[in-house]
C-alpha cells in the first residue's frame, strides 16, 4: 500500500467523535461548491444575467483551488487545529455574507472569499487524519471523507433546489452559514492538535518545498491527469441539468435523476481495498476507465432516460474510486510533508472543477460534449499511470 497509508502509527489518536465531525464538516463545506449548479437561473433573475457562471461558480472554484496552496504549508507550520477552526469561522462569516450580495459583482467577490476560506478544511483535515490514525483506520477514514466530498456534489444540488424553492437562493447560503456556525463550535470543542513529529522549518522553506513538489516531472504528469477527475464530474452535471430541462423534465424529476447516482459514491470505500490488491496506479487506472465508459454510455443513451441513469451511476462509481486513490498517490509523492501533498492534490482537483464549469461551452450538444470528456478520462488515466511508472523507476 502507499506511504500515506503505511506510515508508522501516530503517537496519539484523535478524540472520540472526531472522525464523524470531520466527515460531516467535509460534506457541508463541499456543498458550498455544488450549490451553484442549480442556482444559476434564480441568481440571474434576481441580480441580472451578467456572467453569472463566473460570479457564482468559477470564481469560487478558482479561489478554492488557490487556497489549497496557501493553507497546506500553513497547517504544517502552525498546526492542524488552529487552521481548521479559524478557517471554519471565516467560512461561516463569508457564507452568510454571500446571502446578502446586492449585485453580481459583489457576489463574485464574496464567492471568491468564501472559496478561499473553504480551502482551509480539506488539506488540513486529510493531514490531520494521517497524523492521528493508525494505517487501517486511516484508510477507512480517508474513504469516508472521500464519500462526503463526492456526495456533496449531489446533496448540494438537491439541497439548493429544495431550499431555494422555499426561501430563494439567498436562503440556501444563509442556511449553510448556520450549519457551518454549529460545526465551527463543535470543532473548537472536539478537535485537538495531533502530537505529530513534523519537521521544524521556516514557513518560506515549506512553500519552497511545495513548489519543488509541484514542479517535479512526476507531479506534473500526475496533475495533468488529476485535472479531469472533478472537472468531468462538474461538467457532466452542468450538462445534464441543461439537457434534462430541454427534454421537458420538471425540477422534481431532475432532482431524482441527480440523486440516482448517490449510492455509487460509496465506492470510495472500496478504493483502499482495491489499491491494496492492485496497487494505487492500477486502482487509479480502473477508476479512469470506469468513468470514461460511463460517460461514453451517457453520450450514446442521451435520449433514453433509464439508460442515461444507469450510465451516470457507472460514471460516478469511477469518480468515487478516483478521489481517494488520487489522495493516496499525492500523499505518497509528498510524504512526510502531508499538508503540502494535500495542498497540491486539492489545488489541482478543484482547478479541474473550476474548468468543468465551462463544459457547457463544448461543441456537439450533450452527447458530443460527453464524448469529449470521456476521451479526456481515457487520456488522464494513461498519463497518471505513466506518472506512477516514472516514480517507480526513480
Short mmCIF file of C-alpha atoms in Angstrom, two decimals:
data_model
loop_
_atom_site.label_atom_id
_atom_site.label_comp_id
_atom_site.label_asym_id
_atom_site.label_seq_id
_atom_site.Cartn_x
_atom_site.Cartn_y
_atom_site.Cartn_z
CA UNK A 1 0.00 0.00 0.00
CA UNK A 2 1.09 3.58 -0.37
CA UNK A 3 3.27 5.54 2.02
CA UNK A 4 0.44 7.74 3.30
CA UNK A 5 -1.39 4.62 4.46
CA UNK A 6 1.64 2.63 5.62
CA UNK A 7 3.48 5.31 7.59
CA UNK A 8 4.23 4.37 11.21
CA UNK A 9 1.23 4.64 13.55
CA UNK A 10 0.99 8.08 15.16
CA UNK A 11 1.76 8.56 18.84
CA UNK A 12 -1.76 9.75 19.69
CA UNK A 13 -5.25 9.33 18.29
CA UNK A 14 -7.98 11.91 17.98
CA UNK A 15 -10.86 12.32 20.44
CA UNK A 16 -13.99 10.22 20.13
CA UNK A 17 -16.33 11.81 17.63
CA UNK A 18 -13.57 13.50 15.67
CA UNK A 19 -13.94 11.38 12.52
CA UNK A 20 -17.76 11.77 12.29
CA UNK A 21 -17.31 15.50 12.85
CA UNK A 22 -14.72 15.78 10.08
CA UNK A 23 -16.85 13.72 7.68
CA UNK A 24 -19.95 15.82 8.39
CA UNK A 25 -17.97 19.03 8.06
CA UNK A 26 -16.46 17.84 4.78
CA UNK A 27 -19.97 17.35 3.43
CA UNK A 28 -21.21 20.83 4.43
CA UNK A 29 -18.02 22.57 3.26
CA UNK A 30 -18.01 20.89 -0.15
CA UNK A 31 -21.74 21.53 -0.59
CA UNK A 32 -20.85 25.23 -0.87
CA UNK A 33 -19.16 24.47 -4.19
CA UNK A 34 -22.00 22.49 -5.73
CA UNK A 35 -24.98 24.59 -4.66
CA UNK A 36 -24.08 26.87 -7.56
CA UNK A 37 -25.15 24.32 -10.19
CA UNK A 38 -28.97 24.64 -9.80
CA UNK A 39 -28.99 28.31 -8.72
CA UNK A 40 -27.87 29.99 -11.96
CA UNK A 41 -31.34 30.93 -13.20
CA UNK A 42 -32.53 32.19 -9.81
CA UNK A 43 -29.44 34.35 -9.31
CA UNK A 44 -29.68 35.70 -12.87
CA UNK A 45 -33.34 36.60 -12.35
CA UNK A 46 -32.51 38.44 -9.12
CA UNK A 47 -29.18 40.14 -9.87
CA UNK A 48 -29.14 40.17 -13.66
CA UNK A 49 -27.65 37.73 -16.18
CA UNK A 50 -24.19 39.35 -16.39
CA UNK A 51 -21.73 36.43 -16.28
CA UNK A 52 -23.48 34.52 -13.50
CA UNK A 53 -21.38 31.41 -14.22
CA UNK A 54 -18.20 33.27 -13.30
CA UNK A 55 -19.68 35.06 -10.28
CA UNK A 56 -21.47 32.06 -8.78
CA UNK A 57 -19.30 29.09 -9.72
CA UNK A 58 -15.96 29.74 -11.41
CA UNK A 59 -14.73 32.47 -9.01
CA UNK A 60 -15.43 30.22 -6.04
CA UNK A 61 -13.71 27.21 -7.61
CA UNK A 62 -10.59 29.10 -8.70
CA UNK A 63 -10.25 30.74 -5.25
CA UNK A 64 -10.88 27.40 -3.56
CA UNK A 65 -8.16 25.73 -5.62
CA UNK A 66 -5.70 28.55 -4.93
CA UNK A 67 -6.44 28.37 -1.22
CA UNK A 68 -5.08 24.83 -1.02
CA UNK A 69 -1.63 26.10 -1.94
CA UNK A 70 -1.83 28.70 0.82
CA UNK A 71 -3.16 26.58 3.68
CA UNK A 72 -1.37 23.26 3.23
CA UNK A 73 2.04 24.64 4.28
CA UNK A 74 0.36 26.85 6.90
CA UNK A 75 -1.18 23.80 8.59
CA UNK A 76 2.21 22.05 8.54
CA UNK A 77 3.71 25.15 10.17
CA UNK A 78 1.07 26.41 12.62
CA UNK A 79 -0.78 23.17 13.36
CA UNK A 80 -3.94 21.45 12.18
CA UNK A 81 -6.38 22.62 14.87
CA UNK A 82 -5.61 26.32 14.52
CA UNK A 83 -6.12 26.31 10.74
CA UNK A 84 -9.23 24.09 10.90
CA UNK A 85 -11.11 26.12 13.49
CA UNK A 86 -10.15 29.57 12.24
CA UNK A 87 -10.89 28.55 8.66
CA UNK A 88 -14.37 27.27 9.56
CA UNK A 89 -15.11 30.50 11.43
CA UNK A 90 -14.08 32.57 8.40
CA UNK A 91 -16.15 30.33 6.10
CA UNK A 92 -19.21 30.83 8.30
CA UNK A 93 -18.97 34.62 8.03
CA UNK A 94 -18.28 34.52 4.28
CA UNK A 95 -21.22 32.18 3.59
CA UNK A 96 -23.64 34.42 5.47
CA UNK A 97 -22.24 37.42 3.57
CA UNK A 98 -22.89 35.72 0.22
CA UNK A 99 -26.59 35.53 1.11
CA UNK A 100 -26.63 39.34 1.32
CA UNK A 101 -24.84 40.08 -2.00
CA UNK A 102 -26.51 43.14 -3.62
CA UNK A 103 -25.10 42.66 -7.15
CA UNK A 104 -23.38 40.20 -9.45
CA UNK A 105 -20.05 41.95 -8.88
CA UNK A 106 -20.41 41.73 -5.11
CA UNK A 107 -21.45 38.09 -5.44
CA UNK A 108 -18.29 37.34 -7.44
CA UNK A 109 -16.07 38.88 -4.74
CA UNK A 110 -17.90 37.24 -1.85
CA UNK A 111 -17.92 33.80 -3.52
CA UNK A 112 -14.16 34.12 -4.07
CA UNK A 113 -13.68 34.98 -0.38
CA UNK A 114 -15.90 32.04 0.53
CA UNK A 115 -13.82 29.73 -1.65
CA UNK A 116 -10.56 30.90 -0.06
CA UNK A 117 -11.98 30.26 3.42
CA UNK A 118 -13.39 26.85 2.48
CA UNK A 119 -9.98 25.75 1.22
CA UNK A 120 -8.65 25.64 4.78
CA UNK A 121 -10.59 22.46 5.50
CA UNK A 122 -9.71 19.62 3.13
CA UNK A 123 -5.87 19.68 3.14
CA UNK A 124 -5.79 20.24 6.89
CA UNK A 125 -8.36 17.53 7.69
CA UNK A 126 -6.65 14.94 5.47
CA UNK A 127 -3.26 15.72 7.01
CA UNK A 128 -4.86 15.53 10.47
CA UNK A 129 -6.18 12.02 9.75
CA UNK A 130 -2.74 10.97 8.57
CA UNK A 131 -1.26 12.06 11.89
CA UNK A 132 -3.88 10.78 14.34
CA UNK A 133 -4.92 7.37 12.99
CA UNK A 134 -3.10 4.05 12.56
CA UNK A 135 -2.95 2.78 8.93
CA UNK A 136 -6.08 0.53 8.89
CA UNK A 137 -8.33 3.23 10.36
CA UNK A 138 -6.62 5.87 8.25
CA UNK A 139 -7.65 4.15 5.00
CA UNK A 140 -11.25 3.85 6.19
CA UNK A 141 -11.37 7.48 7.34
CA UNK A 142 -9.95 8.79 4.07
CA UNK A 143 -12.55 6.70 2.22
CA UNK A 144 -15.32 8.15 4.40
CA UNK A 145 -14.10 11.72 3.79
CA UNK A 146 -13.99 10.97 0.07
CA UNK A 147 -17.61 9.76 0.19
CA UNK A 148 -18.53 13.08 1.83
CA UNK A 149 -16.61 15.05 -0.82
CA UNK A 150 -18.48 13.23 -3.59
CA UNK A 151 -21.95 13.02 -2.08
CA UNK A 152 -21.69 16.79 -1.57
CA UNK A 153 -21.81 17.02 -5.37
CA UNK A 154 -25.31 15.53 -5.42
CA UNK A 155 -26.58 16.61 -2.00
CA UNK A 156 -25.51 20.19 -2.71
CA UNK A 157 -27.61 20.26 -5.86
CA UNK A 158 -30.62 18.65 -4.16
CA UNK A 159 -30.42 20.84 -1.06
CA UNK A 160 -30.01 24.03 -3.09
CA UNK A 161 -33.01 23.15 -5.25
CA UNK A 162 -35.22 22.36 -2.26
CA UNK A 163 -34.17 25.30 -0.06
CA UNK A 164 -34.28 27.78 -2.94
CA UNK A 165 -37.83 26.70 -3.76
CA UNK A 166 -38.88 27.67 -0.23
CA UNK A 167 -36.52 30.51 0.67
CA UNK A 168 -34.87 31.67 -2.53
CA UNK A 169 -31.21 31.41 -3.47
CA UNK A 170 -30.24 33.67 -0.55
CA UNK A 171 -31.87 31.25 1.88
CA UNK A 172 -29.63 28.48 0.53
CA UNK A 173 -26.49 30.35 1.64
CA UNK A 174 -27.90 31.60 4.96
CA UNK A 175 -28.86 28.00 5.84
CA UNK A 176 -25.33 26.90 5.00
CA UNK A 177 -23.91 29.64 7.21
CA UNK A 178 -25.99 28.50 10.19
CA UNK A 179 -24.83 24.89 9.77
CA UNK A 180 -21.22 25.99 9.47
CA UNK A 181 -21.50 28.06 12.67
CA UNK A 182 -22.58 24.93 14.56
CA UNK A 183 -19.74 22.89 13.06
CA UNK A 184 -17.21 25.58 13.95
CA UNK A 185 -18.27 25.42 17.58
CA UNK A 186 -18.10 21.62 17.55
CA UNK A 187 -14.61 21.69 16.03
CA UNK A 188 -13.44 24.16 18.67
CA UNK A 189 -14.61 21.81 21.43
CA UNK A 190 -13.62 18.42 19.95
CA UNK A 191 -10.53 18.87 17.76
CA UNK A 192 -7.16 18.67 19.49
CA UNK A 193 -3.76 19.23 17.92
CA UNK A 194 -2.06 15.94 16.96
CA UNK A 195 1.14 15.03 18.78
CA UNK A 196 2.94 14.62 15.46
CA UNK A 197 6.64 14.80 14.65
CA UNK A 198 6.55 17.40 11.87
CA UNK A 199 9.89 18.85 10.74
CA UNK A 200 10.59 22.32 12.15
CA UNK A 201 11.16 24.57 9.15
CA UNK A 202 10.70 28.27 8.38
CA UNK A 203 7.44 28.96 6.56
CA UNK A 204 9.20 30.12 3.35
CA UNK A 205 11.02 26.79 3.29
CA UNK A 206 7.68 24.97 3.41
CA UNK A 207 6.38 26.96 0.44
CA UNK A 208 9.62 26.25 -1.41
CA UNK A 209 9.03 22.56 -0.73
CA UNK A 210 5.52 22.86 -2.17
CA UNK A 211 6.93 24.45 -5.32
CA UNK A 212 9.57 21.72 -5.65
CA UNK A 213 6.91 19.01 -5.28
CA UNK A 214 4.61 20.68 -7.82
CA UNK A 215 7.37 21.05 -10.44
CA UNK A 216 8.72 17.51 -10.33
CA UNK A 217 8.13 15.69 -13.65
CA UNK A 218 6.21 13.00 -11.78
CA UNK A 219 3.96 15.61 -10.13
CA UNK A 220 3.31 17.48 -13.37
CA UNK A 221 2.11 14.29 -15.05
CA UNK A 222 0.03 13.37 -12.02
CA UNK A 223 -1.51 16.87 -12.03
CA UNK A 224 -2.31 16.74 -15.74
CA UNK A 225 -4.40 13.63 -15.24
CA UNK A 226 -5.84 14.80 -11.93
CA UNK A 227 -7.43 17.89 -13.54
CA UNK A 228 -10.01 15.65 -15.18
CA UNK A 229 -11.25 13.90 -12.01
CA UNK A 230 -13.66 16.58 -10.74
CA UNK A 231 -13.59 18.62 -13.94
CA UNK A 232 -15.52 15.92 -15.72
CA UNK A 233 -17.83 15.42 -12.73
CA UNK A 234 -18.83 19.09 -12.54
CA UNK A 235 -19.01 19.29 -16.33
CA UNK A 236 -21.29 16.28 -16.64
CA UNK A 237 -23.78 17.56 -14.07
CA UNK A 238 -23.84 21.04 -15.60
CA UNK A 239 -24.55 19.49 -18.99
CA UNK A 240 -27.10 17.07 -17.54
CA UNK A 241 -29.22 19.81 -15.97
CA UNK A 242 -29.46 21.72 -19.24
CA UNK A 243 -30.16 18.53 -21.21
CA UNK A 244 -32.98 17.37 -18.91
CA UNK A 245 -34.57 20.81 -18.81
CA UNK A 246 -34.64 20.94 -22.61
CA UNK A 247 -36.17 17.45 -22.62
CA UNK A 248 -39.11 18.80 -20.62
CA UNK A 249 -38.44 17.24 -17.20
CA UNK A 250 -39.72 19.10 -14.15
CA UNK A 251 -37.48 20.35 -11.37
CA UNK A 252 -38.59 17.45 -9.15
CA UNK A 253 -37.80 14.91 -11.87
CA UNK A 254 -34.37 16.45 -12.45
CA UNK A 255 -33.70 16.18 -8.71
CA UNK A 256 -34.44 12.45 -8.86
CA UNK A 257 -32.11 11.99 -11.81
CA UNK A 258 -29.33 13.84 -9.98
CA UNK A 259 -29.89 11.69 -6.88
CA UNK A 260 -29.79 8.38 -8.75
CA UNK A 261 -26.00 8.12 -8.58
CA UNK A 262 -25.72 8.75 -4.83
CA UNK A 263 -25.23 5.06 -3.91
CA UNK A 264 -22.34 4.80 -6.39
CA UNK A 265 -20.40 7.36 -4.38
CA UNK A 266 -19.88 4.81 -1.62
CA UNK A 267 -17.49 3.08 -4.00
CA UNK A 268 -14.94 5.42 -2.43
CA UNK A 269 -14.90 2.97 0.49
CA UNK A 270 -13.66 0.28 -1.92
CA UNK A 271 -10.68 2.34 -3.08
CA UNK A 272 -8.47 1.29 -0.15
CA UNK A 273 -9.00 -2.47 -0.63
CA UNK A 274 -8.71 -2.04 -4.41
CA UNK A 275 -5.39 -0.21 -4.06
CA UNK A 276 -4.15 -2.89 -1.63
CA UNK A 277 -4.98 -5.59 -4.17
CA UNK A 278 -3.94 -3.88 -7.43
CA UNK A 279 -1.65 -1.09 -6.25
CA UNK A 280 -2.63 2.61 -6.35
CA UNK A 281 -1.60 3.06 -10.01
CA UNK A 282 -3.83 0.25 -11.31
CA UNK A 283 -6.64 1.29 -8.97
CA UNK A 284 -6.49 4.80 -10.44
CA UNK A 285 -6.47 3.43 -13.99
CA UNK A 286 -9.54 1.34 -13.13
CA UNK A 287 -11.34 4.46 -11.93
CA UNK A 288 -10.48 6.45 -15.05
CA UNK A 289 -11.63 3.66 -17.38
CA UNK A 290 -14.88 3.16 -15.46
CA UNK A 291 -15.64 6.90 -15.56
CA UNK A 292 -14.85 7.09 -19.28
CA UNK A 293 -17.09 4.10 -20.02
CA UNK A 294 -19.96 5.64 -18.05
CA UNK A 295 -19.68 8.94 -19.94
CA UNK A 296 -19.46 7.20 -23.30
CA UNK A 297 -22.64 5.29 -22.46
CA UNK A 298 -24.37 8.51 -21.38
CA UNK A 299 -23.41 10.06 -24.69
CA UNK A 300 -24.95 7.19 -26.66
CA UNK A 301 -28.04 6.87 -24.42
CA UNK A 302 -28.74 10.60 -24.13
CA UNK A 303 -32.38 10.22 -25.23
CA UNK A 304 -33.16 7.09 -23.19
CA UNK A 305 -33.70 8.19 -19.58
CA UNK A 306 -33.32 4.75 -17.99
CA UNK A 307 -30.08 4.09 -19.86
CA UNK A 308 -28.84 7.58 -19.03
CA UNK A 309 -29.47 6.96 -15.33
CA UNK A 310 -27.63 3.63 -15.38
CA UNK A 311 -24.68 5.13 -17.24
CA UNK A 312 -24.44 8.03 -14.78
CA UNK A 313 -24.16 5.51 -11.94
CA UNK A 314 -21.21 3.83 -13.69
CA UNK A 315 -19.55 7.21 -14.26
CA UNK A 316 -19.93 8.31 -10.65
CA UNK A 317 -18.62 4.94 -9.40
CA UNK A 318 -15.45 5.56 -11.40
CA UNK A 319 -15.01 9.05 -9.96
CA UNK A 320 -15.69 7.68 -6.47
CA UNK A 321 -12.78 5.25 -6.84
CA UNK A 322 -10.55 8.00 -8.22
CA UNK A 323 -10.86 10.62 -5.47
CA UNK A 324 -9.37 8.63 -2.54
CA UNK A 325 -6.92 6.85 -4.84
CA UNK A 326 -5.51 10.15 -6.07
CA UNK A 327 -5.29 11.37 -2.45
CA UNK A 328 -3.16 8.28 -1.79
CA UNK A 329 -0.91 8.97 -4.79
CA UNK A 330 -0.33 12.59 -3.79
CA UNK A 331 0.32 11.59 -0.20
CA UNK A 332 2.89 9.08 -1.42
CA UNK A 333 4.55 11.74 -3.57
CA UNK A 334 4.83 14.26 -0.71
CA UNK A 335 5.48 12.12 2.39
CA UNK A 336 6.27 13.17 5.13
CA UNK A 337 5.00 16.70 4.33
CA UNK A 338 1.34 15.64 4.22
CA UNK A 339 -0.01 19.19 4.32
CA UNK A 340 1.99 20.10 1.22
CA UNK A 341 0.89 16.94 -0.60
CA UNK A 342 -2.78 17.54 0.19
CA UNK A 343 -2.39 21.18 -0.84
CA UNK A 344 -1.19 20.27 -4.34
CA UNK A 345 -3.79 17.49 -4.57
CA UNK A 346 -6.62 19.87 -3.71
CA UNK A 347 -5.35 22.69 -5.89
CA UNK A 348 -5.28 20.50 -8.99
CA UNK A 349 -8.53 18.71 -8.14
CA UNK A 350 -10.57 21.90 -7.73
CA UNK A 351 -8.84 23.78 -10.52
CA UNK A 352 -10.28 21.00 -12.64
CA UNK A 353 -13.69 21.58 -11.03
CA UNK A 354 -13.49 25.27 -11.95
CA UNK A 355 -12.69 24.42 -15.56
CA UNK A 356 -15.54 21.91 -15.55
CA UNK A 357 -18.00 24.77 -15.04
CA UNK A 358 -17.37 25.71 -18.69
CA UNK A 359 -18.23 22.27 -20.11
CA UNK A 360 -21.47 23.75 -21.42
CA UNK A 361 -19.34 25.60 -24.00
CA UNK A 362 -18.10 22.34 -25.57
CA UNK A 363 -19.35 21.62 -29.11
CA UNK A 364 -21.68 18.83 -30.15
CA UNK A 365 -24.52 19.28 -27.69
CA UNK A 366 -24.98 16.98 -24.70
CA UNK A 367 -23.82 13.78 -26.40
CA UNK A 368 -20.87 15.35 -28.18
CA UNK A 369 -19.62 17.15 -25.08
CA UNK A 370 -19.79 13.97 -23.01
CA UNK A 371 -17.87 12.15 -25.72
CA UNK A 372 -15.09 14.72 -25.46
CA UNK A 373 -14.97 14.41 -21.67
CA UNK A 374 -14.95 10.61 -21.90
CA UNK A 375 -11.87 10.81 -24.12
CA UNK A 376 -10.23 13.10 -21.55
CA UNK A 377 -10.73 10.48 -18.84
CA UNK A 378 -9.03 7.85 -21.00
CA UNK A 379 -6.10 10.19 -21.68
CA UNK A 380 -5.90 11.15 -17.99
CA UNK A 381 -5.75 7.51 -16.96
CA UNK A 382 -2.83 6.90 -19.29
CA UNK A 383 -0.99 9.98 -18.03
CA UNK A 384 -1.44 9.10 -14.34
CA UNK A 385 -0.33 5.52 -14.96
CA UNK A 386 2.76 6.84 -16.76
CA UNK A 387 3.46 9.17 -13.81
CA UNK A 388 3.34 6.23 -11.40
CA UNK A 389 5.64 4.20 -13.65
CA UNK A 390 8.07 7.14 -13.75
CA UNK A 391 8.14 7.30 -9.94
CA UNK A 392 8.73 3.57 -9.82
CA UNK A 393 11.90 4.00 -11.90
CA UNK A 394 13.28 6.83 -9.74
#
